[in-house]
mmCIF file of C-alpha atoms in Angstrom:
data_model
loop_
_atom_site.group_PDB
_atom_site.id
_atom_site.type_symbol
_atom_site.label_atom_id
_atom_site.label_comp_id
_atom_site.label_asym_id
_atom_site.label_seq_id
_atom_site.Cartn_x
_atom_site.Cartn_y
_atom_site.Cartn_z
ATOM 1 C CA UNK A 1 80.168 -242.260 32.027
ATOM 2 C CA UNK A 2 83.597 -241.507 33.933
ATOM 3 C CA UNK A 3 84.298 -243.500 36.980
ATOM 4 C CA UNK A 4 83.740 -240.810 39.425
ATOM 5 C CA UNK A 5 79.866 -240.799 38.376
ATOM 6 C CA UNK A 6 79.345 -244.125 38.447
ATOM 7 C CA UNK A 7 81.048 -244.751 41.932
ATOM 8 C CA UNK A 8 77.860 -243.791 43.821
ATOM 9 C CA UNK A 9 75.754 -245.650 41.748
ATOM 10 C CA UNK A 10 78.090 -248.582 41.967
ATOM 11 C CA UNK A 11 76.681 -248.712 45.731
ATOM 12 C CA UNK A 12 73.558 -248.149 45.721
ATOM 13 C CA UNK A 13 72.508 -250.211 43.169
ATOM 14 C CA UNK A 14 73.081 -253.633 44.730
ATOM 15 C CA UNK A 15 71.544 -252.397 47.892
ATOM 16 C CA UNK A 16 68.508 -251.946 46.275
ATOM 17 C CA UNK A 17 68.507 -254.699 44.265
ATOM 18 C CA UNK A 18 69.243 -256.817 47.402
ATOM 19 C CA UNK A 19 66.125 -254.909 49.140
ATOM 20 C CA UNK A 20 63.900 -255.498 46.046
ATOM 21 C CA UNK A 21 64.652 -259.291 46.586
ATOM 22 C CA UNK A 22 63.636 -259.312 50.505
ATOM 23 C CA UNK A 23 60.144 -258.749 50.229
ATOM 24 C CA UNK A 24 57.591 -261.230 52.273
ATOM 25 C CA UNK A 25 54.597 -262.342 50.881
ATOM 26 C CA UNK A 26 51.692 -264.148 53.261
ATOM 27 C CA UNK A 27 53.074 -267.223 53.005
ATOM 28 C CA UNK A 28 55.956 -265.826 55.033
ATOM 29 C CA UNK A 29 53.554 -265.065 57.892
ATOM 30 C CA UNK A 30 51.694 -268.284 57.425
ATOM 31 C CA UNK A 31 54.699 -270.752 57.427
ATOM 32 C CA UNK A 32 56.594 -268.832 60.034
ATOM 33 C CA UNK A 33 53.661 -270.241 62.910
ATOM 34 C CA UNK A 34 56.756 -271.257 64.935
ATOM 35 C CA UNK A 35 58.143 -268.063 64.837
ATOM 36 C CA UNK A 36 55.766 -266.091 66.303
ATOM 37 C CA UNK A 37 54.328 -265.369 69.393
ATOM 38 C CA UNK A 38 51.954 -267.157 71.274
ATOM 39 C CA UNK A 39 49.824 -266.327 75.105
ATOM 40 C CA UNK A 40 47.452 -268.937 76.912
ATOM 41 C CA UNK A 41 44.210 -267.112 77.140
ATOM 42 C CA UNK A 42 41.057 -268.447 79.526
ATOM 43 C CA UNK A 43 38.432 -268.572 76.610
ATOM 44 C CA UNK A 44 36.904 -270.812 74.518
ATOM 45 C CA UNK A 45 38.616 -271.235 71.276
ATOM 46 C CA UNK A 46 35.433 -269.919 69.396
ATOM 47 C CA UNK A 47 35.285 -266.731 71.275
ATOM 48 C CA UNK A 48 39.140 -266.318 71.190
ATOM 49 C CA UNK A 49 38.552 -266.641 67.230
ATOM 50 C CA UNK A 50 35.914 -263.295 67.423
ATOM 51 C CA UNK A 51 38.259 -261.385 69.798
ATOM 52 C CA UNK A 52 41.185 -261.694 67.894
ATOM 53 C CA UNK A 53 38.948 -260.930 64.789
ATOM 54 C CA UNK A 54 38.002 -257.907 66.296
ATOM 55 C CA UNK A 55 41.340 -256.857 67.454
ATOM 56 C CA UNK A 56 42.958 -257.392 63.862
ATOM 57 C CA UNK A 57 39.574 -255.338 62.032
ATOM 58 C CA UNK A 58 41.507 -252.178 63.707
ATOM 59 C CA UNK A 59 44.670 -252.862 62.274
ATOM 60 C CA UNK A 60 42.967 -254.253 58.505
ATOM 61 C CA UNK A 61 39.234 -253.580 58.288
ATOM 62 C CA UNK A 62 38.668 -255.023 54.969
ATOM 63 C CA UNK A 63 40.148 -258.070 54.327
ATOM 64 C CA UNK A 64 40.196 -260.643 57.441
ATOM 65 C CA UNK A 65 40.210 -264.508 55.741
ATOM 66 C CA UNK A 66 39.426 -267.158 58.045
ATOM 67 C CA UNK A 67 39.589 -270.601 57.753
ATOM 68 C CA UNK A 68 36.256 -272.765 57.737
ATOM 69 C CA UNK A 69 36.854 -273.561 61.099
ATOM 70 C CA UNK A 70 38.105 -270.214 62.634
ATOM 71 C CA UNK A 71 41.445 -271.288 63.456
ATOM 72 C CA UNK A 72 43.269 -269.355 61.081
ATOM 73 C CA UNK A 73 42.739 -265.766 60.318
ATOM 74 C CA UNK A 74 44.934 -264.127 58.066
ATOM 75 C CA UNK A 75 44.990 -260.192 56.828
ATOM 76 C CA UNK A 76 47.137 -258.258 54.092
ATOM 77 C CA UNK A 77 47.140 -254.894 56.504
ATOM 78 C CA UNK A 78 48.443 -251.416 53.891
ATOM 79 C CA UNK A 79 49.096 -247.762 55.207
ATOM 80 C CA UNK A 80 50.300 -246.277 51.922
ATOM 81 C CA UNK A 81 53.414 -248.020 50.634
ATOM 82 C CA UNK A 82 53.752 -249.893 53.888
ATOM 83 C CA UNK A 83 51.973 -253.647 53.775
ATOM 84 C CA UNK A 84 52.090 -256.125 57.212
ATOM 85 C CA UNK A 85 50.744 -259.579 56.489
ATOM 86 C CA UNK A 86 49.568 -260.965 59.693
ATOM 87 C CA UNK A 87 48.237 -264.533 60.468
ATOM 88 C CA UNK A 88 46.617 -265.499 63.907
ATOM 89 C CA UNK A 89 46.213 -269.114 64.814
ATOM 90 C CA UNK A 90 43.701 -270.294 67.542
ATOM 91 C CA UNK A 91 44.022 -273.679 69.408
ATOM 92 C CA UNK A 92 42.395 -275.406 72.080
ATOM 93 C CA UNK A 93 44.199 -274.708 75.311
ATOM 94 C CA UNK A 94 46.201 -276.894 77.332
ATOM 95 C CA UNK A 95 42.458 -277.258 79.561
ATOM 96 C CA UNK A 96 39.174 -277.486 78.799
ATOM 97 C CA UNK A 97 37.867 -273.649 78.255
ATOM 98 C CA UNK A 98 41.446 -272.179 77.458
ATOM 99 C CA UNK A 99 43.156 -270.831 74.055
ATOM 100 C CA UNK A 100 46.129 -270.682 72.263
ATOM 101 C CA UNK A 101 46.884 -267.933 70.737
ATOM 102 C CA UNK A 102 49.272 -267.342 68.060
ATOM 103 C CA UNK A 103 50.480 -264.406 65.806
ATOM 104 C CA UNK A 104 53.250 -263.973 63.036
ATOM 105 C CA UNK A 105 53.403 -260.590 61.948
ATOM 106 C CA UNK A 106 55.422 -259.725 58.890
ATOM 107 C CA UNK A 107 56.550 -256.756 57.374
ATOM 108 C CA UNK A 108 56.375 -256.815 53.688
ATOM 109 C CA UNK A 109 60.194 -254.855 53.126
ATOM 110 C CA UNK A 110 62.762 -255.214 55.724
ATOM 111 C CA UNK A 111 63.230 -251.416 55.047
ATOM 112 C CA UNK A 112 59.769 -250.520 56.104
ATOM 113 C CA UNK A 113 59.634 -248.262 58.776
ATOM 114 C CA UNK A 114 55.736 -249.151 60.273
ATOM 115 C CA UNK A 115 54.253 -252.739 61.045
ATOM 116 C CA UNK A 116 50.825 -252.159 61.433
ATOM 117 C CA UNK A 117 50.141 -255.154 64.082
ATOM 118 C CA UNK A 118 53.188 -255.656 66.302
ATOM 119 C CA UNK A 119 53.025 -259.545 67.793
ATOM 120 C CA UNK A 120 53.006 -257.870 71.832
ATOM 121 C CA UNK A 121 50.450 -254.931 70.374
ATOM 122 C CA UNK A 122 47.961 -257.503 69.311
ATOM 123 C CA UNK A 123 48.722 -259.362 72.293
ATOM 124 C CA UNK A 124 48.247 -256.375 74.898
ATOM 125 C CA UNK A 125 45.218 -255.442 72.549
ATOM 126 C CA UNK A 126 43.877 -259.359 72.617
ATOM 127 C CA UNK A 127 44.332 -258.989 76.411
ATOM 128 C CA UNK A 128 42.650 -255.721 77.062
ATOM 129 C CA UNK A 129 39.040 -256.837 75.048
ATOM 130 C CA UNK A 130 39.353 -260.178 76.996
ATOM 131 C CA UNK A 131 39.047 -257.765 80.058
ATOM 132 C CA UNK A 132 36.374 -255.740 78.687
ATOM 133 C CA UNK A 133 38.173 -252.658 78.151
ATOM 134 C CA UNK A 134 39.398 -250.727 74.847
ATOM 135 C CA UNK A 135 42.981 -250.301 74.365
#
């Protein structure tokens, strides 16, 4: 191979090896619960558990994992090669009948064009069935 063929090749290569290595798993969106982004919502952590359940079945309808308790739910979201891991955490509010709400949203390849669940999407979209409506 003369050096003028493998020059382009001599580029590429570690950029996708370097890509290859990049990929996030779940446990990327589950440890990163400081990272994401969190809203005060005036429900009930219970019913803030089935609305944000309901607002993640559009984005992943066939795989939602919850904990026992509720207060983690957790979805492996695919559109053909493209895979978001998302992870929702609910907590009691800061008063009695208020919510927490947390999500970490997590592309699987930094080179990934579409995240199936943006953090502010699911937030606008958490918002909107709190009101009653369909976003």
């Amino acid at each position: 191979m003369s050096i003028t063929r493998a020059g382009p090749w001599a580029l590429l290569l570690p950029l996708l090896l370097a890509a290859g290595c990049a990929y996030a798993t779940m446990q990327d969106a589950v440890g990163g619960r400081g990272e994401g982004t969190s809203a005060v919502y005036p429900v009930t952590p219970s019913k803030a558990s089935a609305l944000a359940r309901r607002v993640i079945y559009r984005a992943c309808p066939f795989d939602i994992q919850s904990s026992r308790d509720g207060s983690l739910l957790t979805c492996e979201a695919s559109a053909g090669p493209d895979t978001t891991f998302i992870a929702v955490w609910i907590d009691p509010g800061p008063t009695e009948g208020e919510s927490v709400v947390t999500i970490r949203s997590v592309k699987r390849s930094p080179t990934q064009i579409m995240n199936r669940l943006p953090e502010d999407q699911f937030h606008a979209q958490f918002r909107a069935a709190l009101e009653g409506k369909r976003e």
